[in-house]
Coordinates of C-alpha atoms in Angstrom, one line a residue:
M1 CA -0.1 -0.2 0.0
K2 CA 1.3 3.6 -0.6
T3 CA 1.0 4.5 2.9
T4 CA 3.3 1.6 3.8
K5 CA 5.8 2.5 0.8
H6 CA 5.9 6.1 2.3
V7 CA 6.9 5.4 5.7
S8 CA 9.2 2.8 4.7
G9 CA 11.1 5.4 2.3
I10 CA 11.5 8.0 5.2
I11 CA 13.1 5.3 7.2
L12 CA 15.6 4.2 5.0
S13 CA 16.5 7.8 4.2
V14 CA 17.5 7.9 8.1
V15 CA 19.3 4.8 8.4
F16 CA 21.4 6.2 5.3
L17 CA 22.4 9.5 7.2
F18 CA 23.4 7.7 10.4
A19 CA 25.1 4.7 8.9
G20 CA 28.8 6.2 9.4
C21 CA 27.8 6.2 13.4
A22 CA 28.8 2.8 14.8
K23 CA 27.3 3.3 18.1
Y24 CA 23.7 3.9 16.6
D25 CA 21.2 1.3 17.7
D26 CA 18.1 1.5 15.3
S27 CA 16.2 -1.6 16.7
D28 CA 13.6 0.6 18.1
L29 CA 12.8 2.2 14.9
W30 CA 12.5 -0.8 12.9
N31 CA 10.2 -2.3 15.5
E32 CA 8.0 0.9 15.4
V33 CA 7.7 0.2 11.3
N34 CA 7.2 -3.7 11.8
E35 CA 4.4 -2.8 14.3
Q36 CA 2.9 0.0 12.3
A37 CA 2.9 -2.3 9.1
A38 CA 1.3 -4.7 11.0
R39 CA -1.5 -2.6 12.1
L40 CA -1.8 -1.2 8.6
A41 CA -2.0 -5.1 7.6
A42 CA -4.7 -6.0 10.1
L43 CA -6.7 -3.0 9.0
E44 CA -6.5 -4.1 5.2
Q45 CA -8.0 -7.5 6.2
W46 CA -10.5 -5.7 8.4
Q47 CA -11.5 -3.6 5.5
Q48 CA -11.8 -6.6 3.0
T49 CA -14.2 -8.3 5.6
V50 CA -16.1 -5.0 6.2
N51 CA -16.7 -4.9 2.4
G52 CA -17.7 -8.7 2.4
N53 CA -20.0 -8.3 5.2
I54 CA -21.5 -5.0 3.7
S55 CA -22.8 -7.3 0.7
A56 CA -24.0 -9.8 3.3
L57 CA -25.8 -7.3 5.0
Q58 CA -27.3 -6.5 1.7
E59 CA -28.5 -9.6 1.0
L60 CA -30.2 -10.3 4.2
V61 CA -32.1 -7.1 3.6
T62 CA -33.1 -8.0 0.0
A63 CA -34.5 -11.4 1.4
L64 CA -36.3 -9.6 4.1
G65 CA -38.0 -7.2 1.4
N66 CA -38.6 -10.6 -0.8
N67 CA -40.4 -12.4 1.7
D68 CA -37.4 -14.9 1.4
Y69 CA -36.8 -17.8 3.5
V70 CA -33.3 -19.0 5.1
T71 CA -32.5 -22.5 3.9
G72 CA -29.7 -23.1 6.0
V73 CA -26.7 -21.2 8.2
V74 CA -23.5 -23.1 7.9
A75 CA -19.9 -22.5 10.1
F76 CA -16.8 -22.8 7.9
D77 CA -13.1 -22.2 9.2
T78 CA -11.6 -21.7 5.7
P79 CA -10.5 -19.7 4.1
A80 CA -9.8 -17.4 7.2
P81 CA -11.0 -15.7 8.8
G82 CA -14.0 -18.1 8.8
G83 CA -17.6 -17.1 9.2
Y84 CA -21.1 -18.5 8.4
R85 CA -22.5 -18.9 5.0
V86 CA -26.4 -18.2 4.5
T87 CA -28.5 -19.5 1.8
F88 CA -32.0 -18.8 1.0
T89 CA -34.9 -20.1 -1.3
K90 CA -34.7 -17.2 -3.7
S91 CA -31.8 -14.6 -2.6
G92 CA -28.9 -16.8 -3.5
E93 CA -26.1 -16.9 -0.8
A94 CA -24.6 -14.3 1.7
T95 CA -21.3 -14.8 3.5
I96 CA -20.8 -13.5 6.9
W97 CA -16.9 -13.1 7.9
N98 CA -16.0 -13.5 11.3
G99 CA -13.3 -10.7 12.8
A100 CA -9.9 -11.6 12.8
K101 CA -7.7 -12.1 15.8
G102 CA -6.5 -9.0 17.5
D103 CA -2.8 -8.4 17.1
K104 CA -0.6 -6.5 19.9
G105 CA -2.5 -3.6 21.2
E106 CA -1.2 -0.2 21.5
T107 CA -2.1 2.6 24.3
G108 CA -2.3 6.2 23.0
A109 CA -4.5 7.9 20.8
T110 CA -7.2 5.6 19.4
G111 CA -8.3 5.1 16.0
H112 CA -11.7 4.6 15.1
S113 CA -13.6 2.0 12.9
P114 CA -16.6 3.5 10.9
A115 CA -19.8 1.4 11.7
I116 CA -21.9 0.6 8.5
G117 CA -25.6 -0.6 9.4
V118 CA -29.0 -0.1 7.8
G119 CA -32.1 1.9 9.3
E120 CA -35.6 1.7 8.2
H121 CA -37.2 4.9 7.1
P122 CA -40.0 5.7 7.6
A123 CA -40.2 3.5 10.3
G124 CA -42.5 0.4 9.9
S125 CA -42.4 1.0 5.8
G126 CA -40.0 -2.1 5.3
V127 CA -37.7 0.2 3.4
Y128 CA -34.2 0.3 4.4
Y129 CA -31.1 2.7 3.8
W130 CA -27.5 2.5 4.3
T131 CA -26.0 4.3 7.7
L132 CA -22.6 5.1 8.8
D133 CA -22.2 5.3 12.8
G134 CA -26.0 5.5 13.1
D135 CA -26.4 8.4 10.5
F136 CA -27.9 7.9 7.2
M137 CA -25.4 7.4 4.4
T138 CA -25.8 10.1 1.5
D139 CA -24.5 10.1 -1.9
D140 CA -22.2 13.3 -1.1
G141 CA -21.5 12.6 2.4
L142 CA -23.7 15.8 3.4
P143 CA -26.7 15.8 5.7
T144 CA -28.8 17.2 2.8
G145 CA -27.8 14.4 0.4
N146 CA -29.8 11.5 -1.1
K147 CA -30.1 8.6 1.3
M148 CA -28.8 5.2 -0.5
P149 CA -31.0 2.2 -0.4
V150 CA -30.4 -0.7 0.5
R151 CA -32.7 -2.7 -1.9
G152 CA -33.7 -1.4 -5.4
E153 CA -37.4 -0.2 -5.8
K154 CA -39.7 -2.4 -7.9
G155 CA -40.2 -1.3 -11.2
E156 CA -43.5 -0.6 -13.0
Q157 CA -44.7 -4.1 -14.8
G158 CA -42.6 -4.4 -18.1
E159 CA -39.5 -2.2 -16.9
Q160 CA -36.4 -2.9 -14.5
G161 CA -36.5 -1.9 -11.0
I162 CA -33.9 0.5 -9.7
S163 CA -31.0 -1.5 -8.5
G164 CA -29.7 -0.9 -4.7
N165 CA -26.1 0.2 -3.5
T166 CA -23.4 -1.7 -2.0
P167 CA -21.1 1.0 0.0
K168 CA -17.5 0.0 0.3
V169 CA -14.7 1.5 2.7
I170 CA -11.4 1.9 2.4
I171 CA -8.1 3.2 4.2
G172 CA -6.7 6.1 3.0
D173 CA -3.2 6.8 2.0
D174 CA -3.6 10.0 4.8
N175 CA -4.4 7.2 7.1
Y176 CA -8.1 8.1 7.0
W177 CA -11.3 6.1 6.5
Y178 CA -13.0 6.7 3.2
Y179 CA -16.2 5.3 2.1
S180 CA -18.0 5.1 -1.4
A181 CA -21.9 5.4 -1.2
D182 CA -22.9 3.6 -4.1
G183 CA -19.8 1.2 -4.3
S184 CA -18.5 2.7 -7.6
A185 CA -15.3 4.4 -6.4
V186 CA -12.1 2.8 -7.8
G187 CA -8.4 3.3 -7.0
P188 CA -6.9 4.8 -3.7
A189 CA -8.1 7.7 -1.3
P190 CA -8.4 10.1 -1.4
G191 CA -9.6 10.1 -5.1
L192 CA -12.6 10.5 -7.4
S193 CA -15.8 9.5 -5.8
W194 CA -14.2 8.4 -2.3
I195 CA -16.0 10.5 0.5
S196 CA -13.7 11.2 3.9
T197 CA -15.1 10.3 7.3
Y198 CA -12.9 12.1 8.7
V199 CA -11.7 9.7 11.2
K200 CA -8.1 8.4 11.4
A201 CA -7.9 4.6 10.8
T202 CA -4.9 4.1 13.2
G203 CA -4.0 6.4 16.1
D204 CA -0.5 7.4 17.2
K205 CA 1.8 5.0 19.1
G206 CA 1.3 4.5 22.9
D207 CA 3.0 2.5 25.2
T208 CA 2.7 -1.7 24.9
G209 CA -0.7 -3.1 25.8
A210 CA -2.3 -6.5 26.0
T211 CA -2.9 -8.6 23.0
G212 CA -6.3 -7.9 21.6
P213 CA -9.0 -10.5 21.7
V214 CA -10.4 -12.8 19.0
G215 CA -13.0 -10.7 17.1
P216 CA -16.1 -13.2 17.3
Q217 CA -17.8 -11.5 14.1
G218 CA -16.9 -9.0 11.2
D219 CA -16.2 -6.0 12.8
A220 CA -18.7 -2.9 12.4
I221 CA -21.2 -4.7 10.7
F222 CA -22.4 -7.7 12.6
S223 CA -22.4 -8.5 16.4
G224 CA -22.1 -11.9 17.8
T225 CA -23.1 -14.9 15.6
P226 CA -26.3 -15.8 14.0
K227 CA -28.7 -16.8 16.4
D228 CA -30.9 -19.9 15.8
R229 CA -34.4 -18.8 17.3
G230 CA -36.6 -22.0 16.1
D231 CA -38.7 -20.6 13.4
Y232 CA -36.1 -17.9 12.3
W233 CA -32.7 -17.0 12.3
E234 CA -31.6 -13.8 14.0
F235 CA -28.8 -11.4 12.8
T236 CA -27.7 -8.6 15.3
L237 CA -26.3 -5.4 13.8
A238 CA -22.8 -3.8 15.5
D239 CA -23.4 -0.8 17.7
D240 CA -27.1 -1.4 18.9
G241 CA -28.1 -1.5 15.1
G242 CA -30.8 -3.8 16.0
V243 CA -31.6 -7.2 14.4
I244 CA -32.8 -8.5 11.3
S245 CA -35.0 -11.7 11.5
L246 CA -35.5 -14.1 8.6
P247 CA -38.2 -17.0 8.8
K248 CA -36.4 -20.4 8.2
Y249 CA -37.4 -22.3 5.3
K250 CA -39.6 -25.4 5.9
A251 CA -38.0 -28.1 3.7
V252 CA -41.6 -29.8 3.2
G253 CA -42.1 -32.6 0.5
I254 CA -43.1 -36.0 0.4
S255 CA -42.7 -39.1 -1.9
F256 CA -45.2 -41.6 -3.0
T257 CA -46.0 -44.3 -5.6
Q258 CA -48.3 -43.4 -8.3
P259 CA -51.2 -45.9 -8.4
E260 CA -51.4 -47.5 -12.1
L261 CA -55.1 -47.6 -11.7
F262 CA -58.3 -46.8 -9.8
F263 CA -61.4 -49.1 -9.4
P264 CA -65.1 -47.6 -9.0
G265 CA -66.1 -47.2 -5.5
Q266 CA -63.1 -48.6 -4.1
E267 CA -60.8 -46.6 -1.5
S268 CA -57.0 -46.7 -2.7
R269 CA -54.7 -46.0 0.1
I270 CA -51.3 -44.0 -0.9
V271 CA -48.8 -44.7 1.7
Y272 CA -46.4 -41.4 1.1
T273 CA -43.0 -40.5 3.2
S274 CA -42.1 -37.3 4.3
T275 CA -38.9 -36.1 2.7
G276 CA -38.3 -32.9 4.2
N277 CA -37.0 -31.6 7.6
T278 CA -40.5 -30.7 8.4
A279 CA -43.7 -33.1 8.0
P280 CA -46.5 -31.5 6.1
T281 CA -49.5 -30.3 7.9
T282 CA -51.3 -29.7 4.7
I283 CA -52.1 -31.8 1.8
R284 CA -54.5 -30.9 -0.8
I285 CA -55.7 -32.7 -4.0
V286 CA -57.2 -30.4 -6.6
G287 CA -58.6 -30.9 -10.3
L288 CA -59.9 -34.7 -9.4
P289 CA -62.6 -35.5 -11.8
A290 CA -66.4 -35.2 -10.6
G291 CA -67.4 -37.7 -8.3
W292 CA -63.8 -38.3 -6.7
K293 CA -63.2 -38.3 -3.2
Y294 CA -60.0 -37.8 -0.9
S295 CA -59.1 -37.9 2.4
V296 CA -55.5 -37.6 4.6
D297 CA -54.6 -39.4 7.6
Y298 CA -51.5 -37.3 8.8
E299 CA -50.7 -39.5 11.7
N300 CA -50.3 -42.8 9.6
T301 CA -49.1 -41.0 6.5
V302 CA -51.7 -42.1 4.1
I303 CA -53.8 -40.3 1.3
S304 CA -56.9 -42.1 0.6
I305 CA -58.6 -41.6 -2.9
T306 CA -62.2 -43.2 -3.7
P307 CA -63.3 -42.8 -7.4
P308 CA -67.3 -42.6 -8.0
A309 CA -69.4 -45.8 -7.4
L310 CA -69.4 -48.0 -10.7
G311 CA -73.1 -46.6 -11.2
N312 CA -71.8 -43.0 -11.5
V313 CA -68.9 -43.6 -13.8
T314 CA -68.6 -42.0 -17.0
D315 CA -66.1 -41.2 -19.8
D316 CA -66.0 -38.0 -18.5
N317 CA -65.2 -38.7 -15.1
A318 CA -63.1 -41.8 -15.6
S319 CA -59.8 -40.3 -15.9
G320 CA -57.8 -36.9 -15.3
E321 CA -54.9 -35.1 -13.9
A322 CA -54.9 -33.9 -10.4
T323 CA -52.6 -31.8 -8.4
V324 CA -51.3 -33.0 -4.8
Q325 CA -50.6 -29.9 -2.9
V326 CA -48.2 -30.0 -0.1
G327 CA -46.8 -27.4 2.5
D328 CA -47.4 -26.3 6.2
D329 CA -50.4 -23.9 7.4
S330 CA -49.4 -21.0 5.5
Q331 CA -48.5 -21.8 2.3
V332 CA -48.0 -24.6 -0.4
I333 CA -44.4 -25.5 -0.9
Y334 CA -44.5 -28.5 -3.4
S335 CA -47.1 -29.8 -6.2
Y336 CA -47.2 -33.3 -7.6
W337 CA -48.8 -34.4 -10.6
L338 CA -51.2 -37.2 -10.0
T339 CA -52.9 -39.2 -12.8
V340 CA -56.3 -40.9 -12.1
T341 CA -57.5 -43.5 -14.2
I342 CA -60.4 -46.1 -14.0
P343 CA -60.2 -49.2 -16.3
A344 CA -61.8 -48.6 -19.8
D345 CA -63.9 -51.8 -19.0
A346 CA -65.2 -50.7 -15.9
R347 CA -68.3 -48.9 -16.7
N348 CA -71.9 -49.1 -15.9
E349 CA -73.2 -51.0 -18.7
V350 CA -74.1 -54.5 -19.6
G351 CA -70.9 -56.5 -19.8
G352 CA -68.9 -54.1 -17.8
I353 CA -66.3 -55.1 -15.3
Y354 CA -66.9 -55.1 -11.6
Y355 CA -63.7 -54.8 -9.8
Q356 CA -63.0 -55.8 -6.5
N357 CA -59.3 -54.9 -4.6
G358 CA -58.1 -54.3 -7.9
S359 CA -59.0 -57.5 -9.6
P360 CA -61.8 -58.2 -11.8
T361 CA -64.5 -60.2 -10.1
G362 CA -67.7 -59.7 -11.9
M363 CA -69.8 -58.3 -14.9
V364 CA -72.6 -56.2 -14.9
Y365 CA -75.9 -57.4 -16.0
I366 CA -78.2 -54.7 -14.4
V367 CA -77.4 -51.2 -15.0
N368 CA -77.4 -49.0 -12.2
D369 CA -80.2 -46.2 -12.5
G370 CA -78.1 -43.6 -10.3
N371 CA -79.2 -44.9 -7.2
P372 CA -77.1 -47.1 -4.8
G373 CA -77.9 -50.4 -5.0
T374 CA -80.2 -50.7 -8.0
G375 CA -77.1 -52.0 -10.5
R376 CA -76.4 -55.8 -10.2
A377 CA -73.2 -57.9 -11.4
I378 CA -72.8 -61.8 -11.4
G379 CA -69.7 -63.2 -10.1
L380 CA -66.9 -64.5 -12.8
E381 CA -66.3 -67.7 -11.0
N382 CA -68.7 -71.0 -10.8
G383 CA -68.8 -72.8 -7.7
V384 CA -69.6 -76.4 -8.4
S385 CA -70.6 -79.2 -6.0
K386 CA -71.9 -77.0 -3.1
T387 CA -74.4 -78.2 -0.5
W388 CA -76.9 -75.5 0.9
Y389 CA -76.1 -76.9 4.4
Y390 CA -74.4 -80.0 5.4
E391 CA -72.6 -80.6 9.1
G392 CA -73.7 -84.2 9.6
S393 CA -77.0 -86.0 9.2
A394 CA -78.4 -85.5 12.3
L395 CA -78.3 -81.7 11.9
N396 CA -79.4 -81.5 8.6
Y397 CA -82.9 -81.1 9.9
T398 CA -82.6 -77.7 11.2
L399 CA -85.0 -75.0 10.5
I400 CA -82.7 -71.8 10.2
G401 CA -84.8 -68.8 9.0
G402 CA -83.5 -67.7 5.7
T403 CA -86.6 -67.2 3.8
S404 CA -86.6 -64.0 1.9
S405 CA -87.6 -64.4 -1.5
T406 CA -86.4 -61.5 -2.8
D407 CA -83.1 -60.5 -0.9
G408 CA -80.6 -62.9 -0.6
R409 CA -78.7 -60.5 1.6
A410 CA -81.1 -60.5 4.4
N411 CA -80.8 -64.6 4.2
M412 CA -76.9 -64.2 4.5
G413 CA -77.4 -62.0 7.4
V414 CA -79.5 -65.0 8.8
I415 CA -76.9 -67.4 8.1
A416 CA -74.1 -65.5 9.7
A417 CA -76.2 -65.0 12.9
Y418 CA -76.9 -68.6 13.3
I419 CA -73.0 -69.6 12.7
A420 CA -72.2 -66.8 15.4
D421 CA -74.9 -68.3 17.7
K422 CA -74.1 -72.0 17.1
G423 CA -70.6 -71.9 17.0
T424 CA -70.2 -73.7 13.8
K425 CA -68.5 -72.8 10.4
W426 CA -69.3 -71.1 7.1
I427 CA -67.8 -74.1 5.3
Y428 CA -71.0 -76.2 6.5
F429 CA -72.9 -73.8 4.5
G430 CA -71.0 -74.7 1.0
A431 CA -73.2 -72.4 -1.3
F432 CA -73.1 -69.4 1.3
N433 CA -69.5 -69.9 1.8
W434 CA -68.8 -69.8 -2.0
A435 CA -70.2 -65.9 -1.7
H436 CA -68.6 -65.2 1.7
T437 CA -65.2 -65.9 0.9
M438 CA -65.5 -63.5 -2.1
N439 CA -66.2 -60.7 0.8
G440 CA -63.9 -62.0 3.8
D441 CA -64.8 -62.8 7.4
A442 CA -65.3 -59.1 8.3
A443 CA -68.3 -58.9 6.0
V444 CA -71.6 -58.0 7.6
Y445 CA -74.6 -58.7 5.9
S446 CA -78.3 -57.2 6.1
S447 CA -81.1 -56.3 3.8
G448 CA -79.9 -54.0 1.3
A449 CA -76.3 -53.5 1.8
V450 CA -74.3 -52.5 -1.3
G451 CA -70.9 -53.8 -2.5
L452 CA -71.0 -57.4 -0.7
W453 CA -71.5 -60.7 -2.8
Y454 CA -74.1 -63.0 -1.5
L455 CA -76.0 -66.0 -3.0
P456 CA -79.1 -64.9 -4.7
S457 CA -82.8 -65.1 -3.6
V458 CA -85.3 -67.4 -5.8
G459 CA -86.6 -63.9 -7.0
E460 CA -83.2 -62.5 -7.8
W461 CA -82.3 -65.2 -10.1
Q462 CA -85.9 -64.7 -11.6
H463 CA -84.6 -61.0 -12.0
F464 CA -81.4 -62.3 -13.6
L465 CA -83.2 -64.0 -16.3
C466 CA -85.3 -61.2 -17.1
A467 CA -82.3 -59.3 -17.9
A468 CA -80.4 -62.1 -19.6
T469 CA -83.2 -62.9 -22.0
G470 CA -84.4 -59.4 -22.6
H471 CA -87.5 -59.2 -20.5
P472 CA -88.7 -56.0 -18.6
L473 CA -87.2 -56.3 -15.2
E474 CA -90.6 -55.1 -13.7
T475 CA -92.3 -58.4 -14.9
W476 CA -90.3 -60.9 -12.7
V477 CA -92.3 -62.6 -9.9
F478 CA -92.0 -65.2 -7.3
E479 CA -95.0 -66.5 -5.2
G480 CA -92.8 -67.5 -2.2
S481 CA -92.9 -71.4 -0.6
D482 CA -96.4 -71.8 -0.6
N483 CA -96.0 -72.8 -4.6
P484 CA -92.9 -75.2 -4.7
N485 CA -91.8 -76.7 -7.5
R486 CA -93.4 -73.6 -9.5
E487 CA -92.2 -73.4 -13.2
Y488 CA -92.2 -70.1 -15.1
P489 CA -91.5 -71.3 -19.0
S490 CA -91.9 -67.5 -20.1
F491 CA -88.5 -66.8 -18.1
R492 CA -86.6 -69.7 -19.3
M493 CA -83.2 -69.5 -20.9
T494 CA -83.4 -70.6 -24.8
Y495 CA -80.2 -72.3 -26.3
D496 CA -79.6 -68.6 -28.0
D497 CA -80.0 -66.9 -24.7
M498 CA -77.7 -68.7 -22.7
A499 CA -75.1 -68.8 -25.7
N500 CA -75.4 -65.0 -25.9
F501 CA -75.2 -64.7 -22.4
N502 CA -72.5 -67.1 -21.9
G503 CA -70.5 -65.5 -25.0
L504 CA -70.7 -62.1 -22.8
L505 CA -69.2 -63.9 -20.0
E506 CA -66.5 -65.4 -21.7
S507 CA -65.5 -62.0 -23.4
V508 CA -64.8 -60.7 -20.0
G509 CA -62.7 -63.6 -18.5
G510 CA -65.8 -65.1 -16.8
M511 CA -66.8 -68.9 -16.7
V512 CA -70.2 -70.1 -18.1
L513 CA -73.6 -70.7 -16.5
S514 CA -74.7 -74.2 -16.8
S515 CA -77.9 -75.4 -18.3
A516 CA -77.5 -78.9 -17.0
D517 CA -77.3 -78.5 -13.2
P518 CA -79.0 -76.0 -11.4
Y519 CA -77.9 -73.3 -9.0
W520 CA -78.8 -73.2 -5.3
S521 CA -80.5 -69.6 -4.1
S522 CA -80.4 -68.7 -0.6
V523 CA -84.1 -69.2 0.4
E524 CA -84.8 -72.0 2.6
A525 CA -88.0 -74.0 2.0
T526 CA -88.3 -76.5 5.2
A527 CA -86.1 -77.8 8.1
D528 CA -84.4 -80.2 5.3
T529 CA -85.1 -78.4 2.0
A530 CA -84.0 -75.4 0.1
W531 CA -84.8 -73.8 -3.2
Y532 CA -82.6 -74.1 -6.3
F533 CA -83.3 -72.5 -9.5
S534 CA -83.2 -74.0 -13.3
F535 CA -82.3 -72.0 -16.2
N536 CA -83.8 -74.4 -18.7
T537 CA -87.4 -74.2 -16.9
G538 CA -87.1 -70.9 -15.2
G539 CA -88.6 -72.6 -12.3
T540 CA -87.6 -73.1 -8.6
Y541 CA -87.6 -76.6 -6.9
G542 CA -87.1 -77.7 -3.6
R543 CA -84.1 -80.0 -2.9
N544 CA -82.6 -81.6 0.3
K545 CA -79.8 -79.0 1.6
S546 CA -77.0 -81.6 1.7
N547 CA -77.6 -82.1 -2.4
Q548 CA -74.7 -80.7 -4.4
H549 CA -75.4 -78.2 -6.8
N550 CA -74.1 -75.3 -8.6
A551 CA -73.3 -72.0 -6.4
R552 CA -72.8 -68.6 -8.2
A553 CA -72.6 -65.1 -6.6
I554 CA -74.1 -61.3 -7.1
V555 CA -73.6 -58.3 -5.9
A556 CA -75.4 -55.0 -5.5
F557 CA -74.0 -51.6 -6.4

C-alpha cells in the first residue's frame, strides 16, 4: 500500500544518514516500522472483511424485502478468517465473515472503525437505507444528500426496477477512513468518488498494551453469531443497530408411488413418506374429476382416494390429471402431478367389469339407475358341487330361517347370525361360503347392503333371467314357498339366450353358466330342504340341503 511504502522510504533515509555512526542502535525504529505495518495489514484485512459483510447485510435486507426464507446457516473455518454462509430459497447466498484475531494492542490516541449498518425509513415501511455510525449515509456525504437504499425499488410492469447500492470502505493513503456510498469508487483514496469520514484509521503509538481479543464476528457490521430462534434466524447488527429476523425455510415434501389404476367405489390408500425436515401439515388434491373424493391421515401418512361408484362412472370422470399440493399451515411449498384412471372396461353398462380389490370379479347385468344398490353384477367364477347346508346327517333337519324370496342379502345375514350363535362354521354352508369368501370374514350382511357378494334369492334369480333374456325387469315374479316346484316357462333361457349371455361372460374372462345343473338360491323351504333354480325351465324346486349343486354369487352396486 502507498502509505506503507512512504513510511518505509523515510526510514531508509534516516538509516543512510546515520550509517557512519558505529554506536547507533536502530532496533526501536525498526520495531516501530514493523508494528505500524502490522497494524496497517490488520486494518486492510478488516477492510476486506467489512466490505464482504456489507454485501452480506444487503443480501439479508433483500431477502427480508422479498419475503424470502433461510434454508441454512453453516459455519466455516477456511478461507480465513472463517464465518457463516447463509442460503435462501430465492436470494442466493450471503457470506458473513468473522473478525480476525486482534494483534498486540497499543495505548495512546485511538483510531476509529466506522460502523456501517441499515436503518428503516419511515419506521414500519419495510424500506431500508445504509447508515454510517448511526446516521443515514448519503450520496455526497452531506446531511442534505440523497439517502442510499439497500434494496432497489420495484419497477412498473415491463420495466426494470431500480438497483440497490452496496457501499464499500477503504483506508486512505493519509490514514483516514473513506467510503463510496454506491460502491462505484475505484483506485486509492483520497480520490474521485471517495468520501472522507474525517476519522483516522490508526492512532498514534502509545505504550505497549495487551494482546487484542479474537473478533467473534465481522467488525462494524454484525455483532456476535447468527442466532437460531426456532422458526427463524436472528442477525444482530453492531453498535445497537438492531436485528434482522428471517424465517426458516421449512423443507416440506413427500414421495409416494403413483397407482396405475383406480377402481369404482373402492378406496385406494397411498402411503407417503416425508422427504423434508418438516412433516407436511397440509395436503390437498385439486383437479380430481367429478365424483372423486380424498382424505388424508397425517398420523399414519396415508392419502385415501375413492373414485365414484360404478353406477356413477362415465367417460367424462373416468380419468384425469390432478395436483397434490403439499405445504405447512401458511403456504403450499410443493406440488406433484397425480394421474387418476379407472379401467376402460369398468363401466356402468351390461358387460362392464365389476372390480374388487383391483381384480375383475364380476360382470354387470343390470345397469345402475343412479341410485346406490340398483345395479347388479354376477360373479365371474362358478362354484360347483356345493351343499346348501351339511354338518352331519343329524343336523340336516334344522330350520334356520333364511326365507326372504327377494333379498339374498337378508338370508346371508340370517346364516351369519346362526353361525355366530351356534359356534359352527361357514364351510358347512357350502353355497353361502362360496359367496362369503369373496368378501372376507369382516363382512356384515343385512338387507339392502351394497358392495357385498351374496347368494341370490329365487326372486333375484328370476330377476337375472329377465335381464339375460331381455324381459322387462318389472315382470319378474316369485310367489313364495307356498308354491313349491313352480315353473315359469316364459322366463326360461333358450339355447340362444344362454349362448349369448355366456359369450358375454367369456369375453370378460368369466365362466359360463350351466344349463345342465341348477343353482342354489339362498331361500330355505323347510327344515331339510331349500330352493334351487333352473335356467332351463325358469322354475324353482325344493331339494334336500345336503344335495350338491352349483353356486354363483351376485353383488348390488
